[in-house]
């Protein structure tokens, strides 16, 4: 039987990695193709080794898509407060509004924000705030107490002051209760009963709204009255304002008291002149349900599915937005 003549190609070393490879083979580490030329010399098809062989693997060398995937597992606040300071490349990625919009849409499928975002809207902060709230309510990071026994009817108004240490509750039983939340103790069931430090029969109708400014507490009721109470003097009643319709919302600031009513109107009073009536706004066709006020605008939401923005300085309606 004739012998089988096997001719194996010679072994050569890749000059990039020093790996031994036979002629016509590929270096396993850097993918250089090793071959012999006509004059017998060795040729390597790549002059340089791949970058990942020359440099240690690091985050800033990863493709953008992979980096963004990694970032999606990190807290939003950490991304823009810490990671954005590492390098310019990370800063550029973290400040991309489009990426934040996509992140919010994936985590919270419902439209956010509910209205069209204005120019200059801070998507990073919005995302961080939304994620923080979601984490608080879904990961058991808060203690839960049921404040039972304080009212015998439905509670329609809640208000917190002193950095959430004091809580006011208004009910359809006409009572305004004051709760000292600092007294709550998860290990002591009786602490819930002890937390109620004051109970006042404040109105003759359902209490629907509670607001405050400093130590002054403002309550609004279906009995058409707005009452002011001094929290610094054991909740002494200091003023009662009589309106024409049920009071559904109130906002009290040092220079203004606004009252939204069932009859679709907003009454404005001036605390600096003894709460004299200074204006009556008619921006809606149905009851005014909620309200926000600052030094520039009075913003009201109504059952007519509209948001009205009133310009305080100009003294006129600035804009109306349809929300439904």
Coordinates of C-alpha atoms in Angstrom, one line a residue, residues 74-81 100 103-104 107-108 112-113 121-138 141-142:
X74 CA -29.4 52.9 36.2
X75 CA -31.4 55.4 38.2
X76 CA -32.2 58.6 36.3
X77 CA -30.9 60.8 39.1
X78 CA -27.6 59.0 39.2
X79 CA -27.2 59.4 35.4
X80 CA -27.6 63.2 35.2
X81 CA -26.0 64.0 38.6
X100 CA -35.1 60.5 28.0
X103 CA -37.1 56.0 28.5
X104 CA -40.2 57.5 29.9
X107 CA -41.4 52.7 31.6
X108 CA -44.7 54.5 31.7
X112 CA -46.5 62.0 29.9
X113 CA -46.7 64.8 30.6
X121 CA -39.0 71.2 29.4
X122 CA -36.5 69.3 31.6
X123 CA -36.9 65.7 30.5
X124 CA -34.2 64.5 32.8
X125 CA -35.7 65.9 35.9
X126 CA -39.2 64.8 34.8
X127 CA -38.0 61.2 34.3
X128 CA -36.2 61.2 37.7
X129 CA -39.2 62.6 39.5
X130 CA -41.5 60.1 37.9
X131 CA -39.2 57.1 38.7
X132 CA -38.7 58.3 42.3
X133 CA -42.4 58.4 42.9
X134 CA -43.0 55.0 41.2
X135 CA -40.2 53.5 43.4
X136 CA -41.7 54.9 46.6
X137 CA -45.1 53.4 45.9
X138 CA -44.1 50.1 44.5
X141 CA -40.2 52.1 50.9
X142 CA -42.9 53.8 53.0

